[in-house]
Amino acid sequence: RKEVEQDPGPFNVPEGATVAFNCTYSNSASQSFFWYRQDCRKEPKLLMSVYSSGNEDGRFTAQLNRASQYISLLIRDSKLSDSATYLCAVNPGLGYALNFGKGTSLLVTP
Amino acid sequence: DVKVTQSSRYLVKRTGEKVFLECVQDMDHENMFWYRQDPGLGLRLIYFSYDVKMKEKGDIPEGYSVSREKKERFSLILESASTNQTSMYLCASSLPQGQGLGYTFGSGTRLTVV
């Protein structure tokens, strides 16, 4: 049973495009949600937490849909430097560690 | 700048060797984690610890053990290294759950077992 699932991509988009990723989770009791960015051969770095009401950080918008059990990440006005793998992470509850999706690969082209 | 430091960036070991991977954090975090990351398999949890001398098995603990004698240090031990343990190993730390701040990862140790 895959607890956290993502479309692996790759998503190839031109500079300036808007791109969205979804991530589904299976445990309805999950309590906290995150998006991480991972560059090639580097460690994952926290991009943003995902709050129930949705949240925005510059060109990035994260949303949570508890009814359908998914989180989303929207990137507006894509930059070349946004090329990376984006991992979603879900905490199933207190006493548990984060479950990570396998990541979605994004390539932004000139 | 706060950090999670892993002792080695690259490591090559022979089959059957006992291998120690060290992780130190300077953020006074209670929680520490060891994951391995393999192509197509993503991040898989090996062990985690919520306090000194405490440890919990993750999804793939077989062939590994851990030690946490001090709050800032979490060691991963491969008792007898095998070629299927060739992987990228990532250590992470976090505040107690409920604070919703996510994990900080170390830069990883790429281990090759020959």
Coordinates of N, CA and C in Angstrom, one line a residue:
Chain A
R1 N 0.9 -1.2 0.0 CA 0.0 0.0 0.0 C 0.9 1.2 0.0
K2 N 0.7 2.1 -1.0 CA 1.5 3.3 -1.1 C 0.8 4.4 -0.3
E3 N 1.4 4.9 0.7 CA 0.8 5.9 1.5 C 0.8 7.3 0.9
V4 N 1.8 7.6 0.2 CA 1.9 8.9 -0.4 C 2.3 8.7 -1.9
E5 N 1.5 9.2 -2.8 CA 1.8 9.0 -4.2 C 1.9 10.3 -4.9
Q6 N 2.8 10.3 -5.8 CA 3.0 11.5 -6.7 C 3.2 11.0 -8.2
D7 N 2.8 11.8 -9.1 CA 3.1 11.5 -10.5 C 4.6 11.8 -10.7
P8 N 5.4 10.9 -11.1 CA 6.9 11.1 -11.2 C 7.3 12.1 -12.3
G9 N 6.4 12.3 -13.2 CA 6.8 13.2 -14.3 C 7.6 12.5 -15.3
P10 N 8.6 13.2 -16.0 CA 8.9 14.6 -15.8 C 7.9 15.6 -16.4
F11 N 7.8 16.7 -15.7 CA 7.0 17.8 -16.3 C 8.0 18.7 -17.0
N12 N 7.9 18.9 -18.2 CA 8.7 19.8 -19.0 C 7.9 21.0 -19.4
V13 N 8.3 22.2 -18.8 CA 7.5 23.4 -19.1 C 8.4 24.5 -19.5
P14 N 7.9 25.5 -20.3 CA 8.7 26.6 -20.7 C 8.8 27.6 -19.6
E15 N 9.8 28.4 -19.6 CA 9.9 29.5 -18.6 C 8.7 30.4 -18.7
G16 N 8.2 30.8 -17.5 CA 7.1 31.6 -17.4 C 5.7 30.9 -17.3
A17 N 5.8 29.6 -17.5 CA 4.6 28.8 -17.4 C 4.1 28.6 -16.0
T18 N 2.9 28.2 -15.8 CA 2.4 27.8 -14.5 C 2.3 26.3 -14.5
V19 N 2.7 25.7 -13.4 CA 2.7 24.2 -13.4 C 2.2 23.8 -12.0
A20 N 1.4 22.7 -12.0 CA 0.8 22.2 -10.7 C 1.1 20.8 -10.5
F21 N 1.4 20.4 -9.3 CA 1.7 19.0 -8.9 C 0.6 18.6 -7.8
N22 N 0.2 17.4 -7.9 CA -0.6 16.9 -6.8 C 0.0 15.7 -6.1
C23 N -0.4 15.5 -4.9 CA 0.1 14.4 -4.1 C -1.0 13.8 -3.3
T24 N -1.3 12.5 -3.4 CA -2.4 11.9 -2.7 C -1.8 11.2 -1.5
Y25 N -2.6 11.1 -0.4 CA -2.2 10.3 0.7 C -3.3 9.4 1.2
S26 N -3.0 8.3 1.8 CA -4.0 7.3 2.1 C -4.6 7.4 3.5
N27 N -3.8 8.0 4.4 CA -4.2 8.0 5.8 C -5.0 9.2 6.1
S28 N -6.3 9.1 6.4 CA -7.2 10.2 6.6 C -6.9 11.0 7.9
A29 N -6.1 10.3 8.8 CA -5.8 10.9 10.1 C -4.5 11.7 10.0
S30 N -3.9 11.8 8.8 CA -2.6 12.6 8.7 C -2.8 14.0 9.2
Q31 N -1.7 14.5 9.8 CA -1.8 15.7 10.5 C -1.1 16.9 9.9
S32 N 0.0 16.6 9.3 CA 0.8 17.8 8.8 C 1.4 17.4 7.4
F33 N 1.6 18.4 6.6 CA 1.9 18.2 5.2 C 3.0 19.2 4.8
F34 N 3.9 18.7 3.9 CA 5.0 19.6 3.5 C 5.3 19.3 2.0
W35 N 5.9 20.3 1.4 CA 6.6 20.2 0.1 C 8.1 20.4 0.3
Y36 N 8.9 19.5 -0.3 CA 10.3 19.7 -0.3 C 10.8 19.8 -1.7
R37 N 11.9 20.4 -1.9 CA 12.6 20.5 -3.2 C 13.9 19.8 -3.0
Q38 N 14.2 19.0 -4.1 CA 15.5 18.3 -4.1 C 16.2 18.5 -5.4
D39 N 17.4 19.1 -5.4 CA 18.2 19.2 -6.6 C 19.0 17.9 -6.7
C40 N 19.5 17.8 -8.0 CA 20.2 16.5 -8.3 C 21.4 16.3 -7.4
R41 N 21.4 15.1 -6.8 CA 22.5 14.7 -5.9 C 22.7 15.5 -4.6
K42 N 21.6 16.2 -4.3 CA 21.6 17.0 -3.1 C 20.5 16.5 -2.1
E43 N 20.5 17.1 -0.9 CA 19.5 16.6 0.1 C 18.2 17.4 -0.2
P44 N 17.1 16.8 0.3 CA 15.8 17.6 0.2 C 15.9 18.8 1.1
K45 N 15.2 19.9 0.6 CA 15.1 21.1 1.4 C 13.7 21.5 1.5
L46 N 13.3 21.9 2.7 CA 11.9 22.3 2.9 C 11.5 23.5 2.1
L47 N 10.5 23.3 1.3 CA 10.0 24.4 0.4 C 8.9 25.2 1.2
M48 N 7.9 24.4 1.6 CA 6.9 25.1 2.4 C 6.0 24.0 3.1
S49 N 5.5 24.4 4.2 CA 4.5 23.6 4.9 C 3.2 23.9 4.2
V50 N 2.2 23.0 4.4 CA 0.9 23.1 3.7 C -0.1 23.3 4.9
Y51 N -0.8 24.4 4.9 CA -1.8 24.6 5.9 C -3.2 24.4 5.4
S52 N -4.1 24.1 6.3 CA -5.5 23.8 5.9 C -6.2 24.8 5.1
S53 N -5.8 26.1 5.3 CA -6.5 27.1 4.6 C -5.8 27.5 3.3
G54 N -4.7 26.7 3.0 CA -3.9 27.1 1.9 C -2.9 28.2 2.2
N55 N -1.7 28.2 1.5 CA -0.8 29.2 1.8 C 0.1 29.5 0.6
E56 N 0.6 30.7 0.6 CA 1.4 31.2 -0.6 C 2.7 31.7 -0.1
D57 N 3.7 31.5 -0.9 CA 5.1 32.0 -0.6 C 5.6 32.5 -2.0
G58 N 5.4 33.7 -2.3 CA 5.9 34.2 -3.6 C 5.2 33.6 -4.7
R59 N 5.9 32.9 -5.6 CA 5.3 32.3 -6.8 C 4.7 30.9 -6.5
F60 N 4.9 30.4 -5.2 CA 4.5 29.1 -4.9 C 3.2 29.1 -4.0
T61 N 2.2 28.3 -4.3 CA 1.0 28.2 -3.6 C 0.8 26.7 -3.3
A62 N 0.5 26.4 -2.0 CA 0.2 25.1 -1.6 C -1.2 25.0 -1.0
Q63 N -1.8 23.9 -1.3 CA -3.2 23.7 -0.9 C -3.4 22.3 -0.4
L64 N -4.3 22.2 0.6 CA -4.7 20.9 1.2 C -6.2 20.6 0.9
N65 N -6.5 19.5 0.4 CA -7.9 19.0 0.3 C -8.1 17.8 1.1
R66 N -8.6 17.9 2.3 CA -8.7 16.8 3.2 C -9.8 15.8 2.8
A67 N -10.8 16.4 2.2 CA -12.0 15.5 1.7 C -11.5 14.5 0.7
S68 N -10.7 15.0 -0.2 CA -10.2 14.1 -1.3 C -8.8 13.6 -1.0
Q69 N -8.2 14.0 0.1 CA -6.9 13.5 0.6 C -5.8 13.7 -0.4
Y70 N -5.6 15.0 -0.8 CA -4.5 15.4 -1.6 C -4.0 16.7 -1.2
I71 N -2.7 17.0 -1.5 CA -2.1 18.3 -1.4 C -1.6 18.7 -2.8
S72 N -1.5 20.0 -3.0 CA -1.1 20.4 -4.3 C 0.0 21.5 -4.1
L73 N 0.8 21.7 -5.2 CA 1.8 22.8 -5.3 C 1.6 23.4 -6.6
L74 N 1.4 24.7 -6.6 CA 1.3 25.5 -7.8 C 2.5 26.4 -7.9
I75 N 3.2 26.4 -9.1 CA 4.3 27.3 -9.3 C 4.0 28.2 -10.5
R76 N 3.9 29.5 -10.2 CA 3.6 30.4 -11.2 C 4.9 31.0 -11.8
D77 N 4.8 31.5 -13.0 CA 6.0 32.2 -13.7 C 7.3 31.4 -13.5
S78 N 7.3 30.1 -13.9 CA 8.4 29.2 -13.7 C 9.7 29.8 -14.2
K79 N 10.7 29.6 -13.4 CA 12.1 30.0 -13.7 C 13.0 28.7 -14.0
L80 N 14.0 29.0 -14.7 CA 15.0 27.9 -15.0 C 15.4 27.2 -13.7
S81 N 15.6 28.1 -12.7 CA 16.1 27.6 -11.4 C 15.1 26.8 -10.6
D82 N 13.9 26.7 -11.1 CA 12.9 25.8 -10.4 C 13.0 24.4 -10.8
S83 N 13.9 24.1 -11.8 CA 14.1 22.7 -12.2 C 14.7 21.9 -11.0
A84 N 13.9 20.9 -10.7 CA 14.3 20.1 -9.5 C 13.3 19.0 -9.4
T85 N 13.5 18.2 -8.3 CA 12.4 17.2 -8.0 C 11.7 17.7 -6.8
Y86 N 10.4 17.6 -6.8 CA 9.5 18.1 -5.7 C 8.9 16.9 -5.0
L87 N 9.2 16.8 -3.7 CA 8.7 15.7 -2.9 C 7.6 16.2 -2.0
C88 N 6.6 15.5 -1.9 CA 5.6 15.8 -0.8 C 5.8 14.9 0.4
A89 N 5.5 15.4 1.5 CA 5.7 14.6 2.8 C 4.5 14.8 3.7
V90 N 4.1 13.7 4.3 CA 2.9 13.6 5.1 C 3.2 13.0 6.4
N91 N 2.8 13.6 7.5 CA 2.9 13.0 8.8 C 1.6 12.3 9.2
P92 N 1.7 11.0 9.3 CA 0.5 10.2 9.6 C -0.1 10.5 11.0
G93 N 0.7 11.0 11.9 CA 0.1 11.3 13.2 C 1.2 11.3 14.2
L94 N 0.9 11.7 15.4 CA 1.9 11.8 16.5 C 2.5 10.4 16.7
G95 N 3.8 10.5 16.9 CA 4.6 9.2 17.1 C 5.1 8.6 15.9
Y96 N 4.8 9.2 14.7 CA 5.2 8.7 13.5 C 6.2 9.6 12.8
A97 N 6.9 9.1 11.8 CA 7.8 9.9 11.0 C 7.1 10.3 9.7
L98 N 7.7 11.3 9.0 CA 7.2 11.7 7.7 C 7.2 10.6 6.7
N99 N 6.2 10.4 5.9 CA 6.2 9.6 4.8 C 6.4 10.5 3.5
F100 N 7.3 10.1 2.7 CA 7.6 10.9 1.5 C 7.1 10.2 0.3
G101 N 6.6 11.1 -0.6 CA 6.3 10.6 -2.0 C 7.7 10.4 -2.7
K102 N 7.6 9.8 -3.9 CA 8.8 9.5 -4.6 C 9.3 10.7 -5.4
G103 N 8.5 11.7 -5.4 CA 8.9 12.9 -6.1 C 8.4 13.1 -7.5
T104 N 8.3 14.4 -7.9 CA 7.9 14.8 -9.2 C 9.0 15.6 -9.8
S105 N 9.5 15.2 -11.0 CA 10.6 15.9 -11.6 C 10.1 17.0 -12.5
L106 N 10.6 18.2 -12.3 CA 10.3 19.4 -13.1 C 11.5 19.9 -13.9
L107 N 11.3 20.1 -15.1 CA 12.3 20.7 -16.0 C 11.8 21.9 -16.6
V108 N 12.3 23.1 -16.3 CA 11.9 24.3 -16.9 C 12.9 24.7 -18.0
T109 N 12.4 24.9 -19.2 CA 13.3 25.1 -20.4 C 13.2 26.5 -20.9
P110 N 14.2 27.0 -21.5 CA 14.2 28.4 -22.0 C 13.2 28.6 -23.1
Chain B
D1 N 24.1 29.6 10.9 CA 23.1 28.8 10.2 C 23.0 27.5 10.8
V2 N 21.8 27.0 11.0 CA 21.6 25.7 11.7 C 22.0 24.6 10.7
K3 N 22.4 23.5 11.3 CA 23.0 22.5 10.5 C 22.7 21.1 11.0
V4 N 22.6 20.2 10.0 CA 22.7 18.7 10.3 C 23.9 18.3 9.5
T5 N 24.9 17.7 10.2 CA 26.2 17.4 9.5 C 26.3 15.9 9.5
Q6 N 26.6 15.4 8.4 CA 26.9 13.9 8.2 C 28.4 13.8 8.0
S7 N 29.0 12.8 8.7 CA 30.4 12.8 8.8 C 31.1 12.6 7.4
S8 N 30.5 11.8 6.5 CA 31.2 11.6 5.3 C 30.2 11.8 4.1
R9 N 30.8 12.4 3.0 CA 30.0 12.6 1.9 C 29.9 11.4 1.0
Y10 N 31.1 10.8 0.9 CA 31.2 9.5 0.1 C 32.0 8.5 0.9
L11 N 31.5 7.2 0.8 CA 32.2 6.2 1.5 C 32.1 4.9 0.7
V12 N 33.3 4.2 0.7 CA 33.3 2.9 0.0 C 33.8 1.9 1.0
K13 N 33.0 0.8 1.2 CA 33.3 -0.2 2.1 C 33.2 -1.6 1.5
R14 N 33.8 -2.5 2.1 CA 33.8 -3.9 1.6 C 32.6 -4.7 2.2
T15 N 32.1 -5.6 1.5 CA 31.1 -6.5 2.0 C 31.6 -7.2 3.3
G16 N 30.7 -7.2 4.3 CA 31.0 -7.8 5.6 C 31.6 -6.8 6.6
E17 N 32.0 -5.6 6.2 CA 32.5 -4.7 7.1 C 31.4 -4.1 8.0
K18 N 31.8 -3.7 9.2 CA 30.8 -2.9 10.1 C 31.0 -1.4 9.7
V19 N 29.9 -0.8 9.4 CA 30.0 0.6 9.0 C 29.2 1.5 9.9
F20 N 29.9 2.7 10.2 CA 29.2 3.6 11.1 C 29.0 4.9 10.3
L21 N 27.8 5.4 10.3 CA 27.4 6.7 9.7 C 27.0 7.6 10.8
E22 N 27.7 8.7 10.9 CA 27.5 9.6 12.0 C 26.7 10.9 11.5
C23 N 25.8 11.3 12.4 CA 25.0 12.5 12.1 C 25.0 13.4 13.4
V24 N 25.3 14.7 13.2 CA 25.2 15.6 14.3 C 24.4 16.8 13.9
Q25 N 23.5 17.2 14.9 CA 22.7 18.5 14.6 C 23.0 19.5 15.7
D26 N 23.0 20.7 15.3 CA 23.2 21.8 16.3 C 22.0 22.6 16.6
M27 N 20.8 22.1 16.4 CA 19.6 22.8 16.6 C 18.8 22.5 17.8
D28 N 19.5 21.6 18.7 CA 18.8 21.1 19.9 C 17.5 20.4 19.6
H29 N 17.4 19.8 18.5 CA 16.2 19.0 18.1 C 16.0 17.8 18.8
E30 N 14.8 17.4 19.2 CA 14.6 16.2 19.9 C 14.6 15.0 19.0
N31 N 14.0 15.2 17.8 CA 13.8 14.1 16.9 C 14.9 14.0 15.8
M32 N 15.4 12.8 15.6 CA 16.3 12.5 14.5 C 16.0 11.3 13.8
F33 N 16.3 11.2 12.5 CA 15.8 10.2 11.6 C 17.0 9.8 10.6
W34 N 16.9 8.5 10.2 CA 17.7 8.0 9.1 C 16.9 7.5 8.0
Y35 N 17.1 8.0 6.8 CA 16.5 7.5 5.6 C 17.5 7.0 4.6
R36 N 17.1 6.1 3.7 CA 17.9 5.9 2.6 C 17.1 6.2 1.3
Q37 N 17.8 6.6 0.3 CA 17.1 7.1 -0.9 C 17.7 6.3 -2.1
D38 N 16.9 5.6 -2.8 CA 17.3 4.9 -4.0 C 16.4 5.3 -5.2
P39 N 17.0 5.3 -6.4 CA 16.3 5.6 -7.6 C 15.0 4.7 -7.7
G40 N 13.9 5.4 -8.0 CA 12.7 4.6 -8.2 C 12.0 4.2 -6.9
L41 N 12.7 4.3 -5.7 CA 12.1 3.9 -4.5 C 11.8 5.0 -3.5
G42 N 12.4 6.2 -3.8 CA 12.2 7.3 -3.0 C 12.9 7.2 -1.6
L43 N 12.5 8.0 -0.7 CA 13.0 8.0 0.7 C 12.3 6.9 1.5
R44 N 13.1 6.1 2.1 CA 12.6 5.1 3.0 C 13.2 5.2 4.4
L45 N 12.3 5.1 5.4 CA 12.7 5.3 6.8 C 13.4 4.1 7.3
I46 N 14.5 4.3 7.9 CA 15.3 3.1 8.5 C 15.0 3.1 10.0
Y47 N 15.3 4.1 10.7 CA 15.1 4.2 12.1 C 14.9 5.7 12.5
F48 N 14.3 5.9 13.6 CA 14.2 7.3 14.1 C 14.2 7.3 15.6
S49 N 14.4 8.4 16.2 CA 14.6 8.6 17.6 C 13.9 9.8 18.1
Y50 N 13.2 9.8 19.2 CA 12.5 10.9 19.7 C 13.2 11.5 21.0
D51 N 14.2 10.8 21.4 CA 14.9 11.2 22.6 C 16.2 10.5 22.8
V52 N 17.0 10.9 23.6 CA 18.3 10.2 23.9 C 18.0 8.8 24.4
K53 N 18.7 7.9 23.8 CA 18.6 6.5 24.2 C 17.3 5.8 23.7
M54 N 16.5 6.6 23.0 CA 15.3 6.0 22.5 C 15.4 5.8 21.0
K55 N 14.8 4.7 20.5 CA 14.8 4.4 19.0 C 13.6 3.7 18.6
E56 N 13.2 3.9 17.4 CA 12.0 3.3 16.8 C 12.4 2.7 15.5
K57 N 11.9 1.6 15.1 CA 12.1 1.0 13.8 C 11.3 1.7 12.8
G58 N 11.9 1.9 11.6 CA 11.1 2.5 10.5 C 10.6 1.4 9.6
D59 N 10.6 1.6 8.3 CA 10.0 0.7 7.4 C 11.0 -0.4 7.0
I60 N 12.3 -0.1 7.0 CA 13.3 -1.0 6.5 C 14.5 -1.1 7.5
P61 N 14.3 -1.6 8.8 CA 15.4 -1.6 9.7 C 16.3 -2.8 9.6
E62 N 16.0 -3.8 8.8 CA 16.8 -5.0 8.8 C 18.2 -4.7 8.3
G63 N 19.1 -5.2 9.0 CA 20.5 -5.0 8.6 C 21.2 -3.8 9.2
Y64 N 20.3 -3.0 9.9 CA 20.8 -1.7 10.5 C 20.5 -1.7 12.0
S65 N 21.3 -0.9 12.7 CA 21.0 -0.5 14.1 C 21.4 0.9 14.3
V66 N 21.0 1.5 15.4 CA 21.2 2.9 15.6 C 21.7 3.1 17.1
S67 N 22.3 4.3 17.3 CA 22.7 4.6 18.6 C 22.5 6.1 18.8
R68 N 21.9 6.5 20.0 CA 21.7 7.9 20.3 C 22.0 8.0 21.8
E69 N 23.3 8.3 22.0 CA 23.8 8.5 23.4 C 23.7 10.0 23.8
K70 N 23.7 10.9 22.9 CA 23.6 12.3 23.2 C 22.6 12.9 22.2
K71 N 21.9 13.9 22.7 CA 20.8 14.5 22.0 C 21.2 14.9 20.6
E72 N 22.4 15.4 20.4 CA 22.8 16.0 19.1 C 23.3 15.0 18.1
R73 N 23.5 13.7 18.5 CA 24.2 12.8 17.7 C 23.4 11.5 17.5
F74 N 23.2 11.1 16.3 CA 22.4 9.9 15.9 C 23.2 9.1 14.9
S75 N 23.7 7.9 15.3 CA 24.5 7.1 14.5 C 23.8 5.9 13.9
L76 N 24.1 5.7 12.6 CA 23.5 4.5 11.9 C 24.6 3.5 11.7
I77 N 24.3 2.2 12.1 CA 25.3 1.2 12.0 C 24.9 0.1 11.1
L78 N 25.7 -0.2 10.1 CA 25.5 -1.4 9.3 C 26.3 -2.5 9.9
E79 N 25.7 -3.5 10.5 CA 26.4 -4.5 11.2 C 27.3 -5.3 10.3
S80 N 26.9 -5.6 9.1 CA 27.7 -6.4 8.2 C 27.3 -5.9 6.8
A81 N 28.0 -5.0 6.3 CA 27.6 -4.3 5.0 C 27.4 -5.3 3.9
S82 N 26.4 -5.1 3.1 CA 26.1 -5.9 1.9 C 25.9 -5.0 0.7
T83 N 26.0 -5.6 -0.5 CA 26.0 -4.7 -1.7 C 24.6 -4.1 -1.8
N84 N 23.6 -4.7 -1.3 CA 22.2 -4.1 -1.4 C 22.0 -3.0 -0.4
Q85 N 23.0 -2.6 0.3 CA 23.0 -1.5 1.2 C 23.7 -0.3 0.5
T86 N 24.2 -0.5 -0.7 CA 24.7 0.7 -1.5 C 23.5 1.6 -1.7
S87 N 23.7 2.9 -1.3 CA 22.6 3.8 -1.3 C 23.1 5.2 -0.9
M88 N 22.2 6.2 -1.0 CA 22.4 7.5 -0.4 C 21.7 7.4 1.0
Y89 N 22.4 7.8 2.0 CA 21.8 7.8 3.4 C 21.7 9.2 3.8
L90 N 20.5 9.5 4.3 CA 20.2 10.9 4.7 C 19.7 10.9 6.1
C91 N 20.3 11.8 6.9 CA 20.0 12.0 8.3 C 19.1 13.3 8.3
A92 N 18.2 13.3 9.2 CA 17.3 14.5 9.4 C 17.0 14.7 10.9
S93 N 16.7 16.0 11.2 CA 16.3 16.2 12.6 C 15.1 17.2 12.5
S94 N 14.3 17.2 13.6 CA 13.1 18.1 13.7 C 12.8 18.4 15.2
L95 N 12.0 19.4 15.3 CA 11.4 19.7 16.6 C 10.3 18.6 16.9
P96 N 9.8 18.6 18.2 CA 8.8 17.6 18.4 C 7.6 17.8 17.5
Q97 N 6.9 16.7 17.3 CA 5.7 16.7 16.4 C 4.7 17.6 17.0
G98 N 3.9 18.2 16.1 CA 2.9 19.1 16.5 C 3.4 20.6 16.3
Q99 N 4.7 20.7 16.1 CA 5.1 22.1 15.8 C 5.2 22.4 14.3
G100 N 5.0 21.3 13.5 CA 4.7 21.5 12.1 C 5.8 22.2 11.3
L101 N 7.0 22.0 11.7 CA 8.1 22.8 11.0 C 8.9 21.9 10.1
G102 N 8.6 20.7 9.9 CA 9.3 19.9 8.9 C 10.7 19.4 9.4
Y103 N 11.4 18.8 8.5 CA 12.7 18.2 8.8 C 13.8 19.1 8.2
T104 N 15.0 19.1 8.8 CA 16.2 19.6 8.2 C 17.1 18.4 7.9
F105 N 17.5 18.3 6.7 CA 18.3 17.1 6.3 C 19.8 17.5 6.3
G106 N 20.6 16.5 6.5 CA 22.0 16.6 6.2 C 22.3 16.4 4.8
S107 N 23.5 16.6 4.3 CA 23.8 16.6 2.9 C 24.0 15.2 2.3
G108 N 23.9 14.2 3.2 CA 23.8 12.8 2.7 C 25.2 12.2 2.7
T109 N 25.2 10.9 2.8 CA 26.4 10.0 2.6 C 26.1 9.0 1.5
R110 N 26.9 9.1 0.5 CA 26.7 8.1 -0.6 C 27.6 7.0 -0.3
L111 N 27.0 5.9 0.1 CA 27.7 4.7 0.5 C 27.7 3.6 -0.7
T112 N 28.9 3.2 -1.0 CA 29.1 2.1 -1.9 C 29.7 0.9 -1.2
V113 N 29.0 -0.3 -1.3 CA 29.5 -1.5 -0.7 C 30.0 -2.4 -1.9
V114 N 31.3 -2.8 -1.8 CA 31.8 -3.6 -2.9 C 32.2 -5.0 -2.5

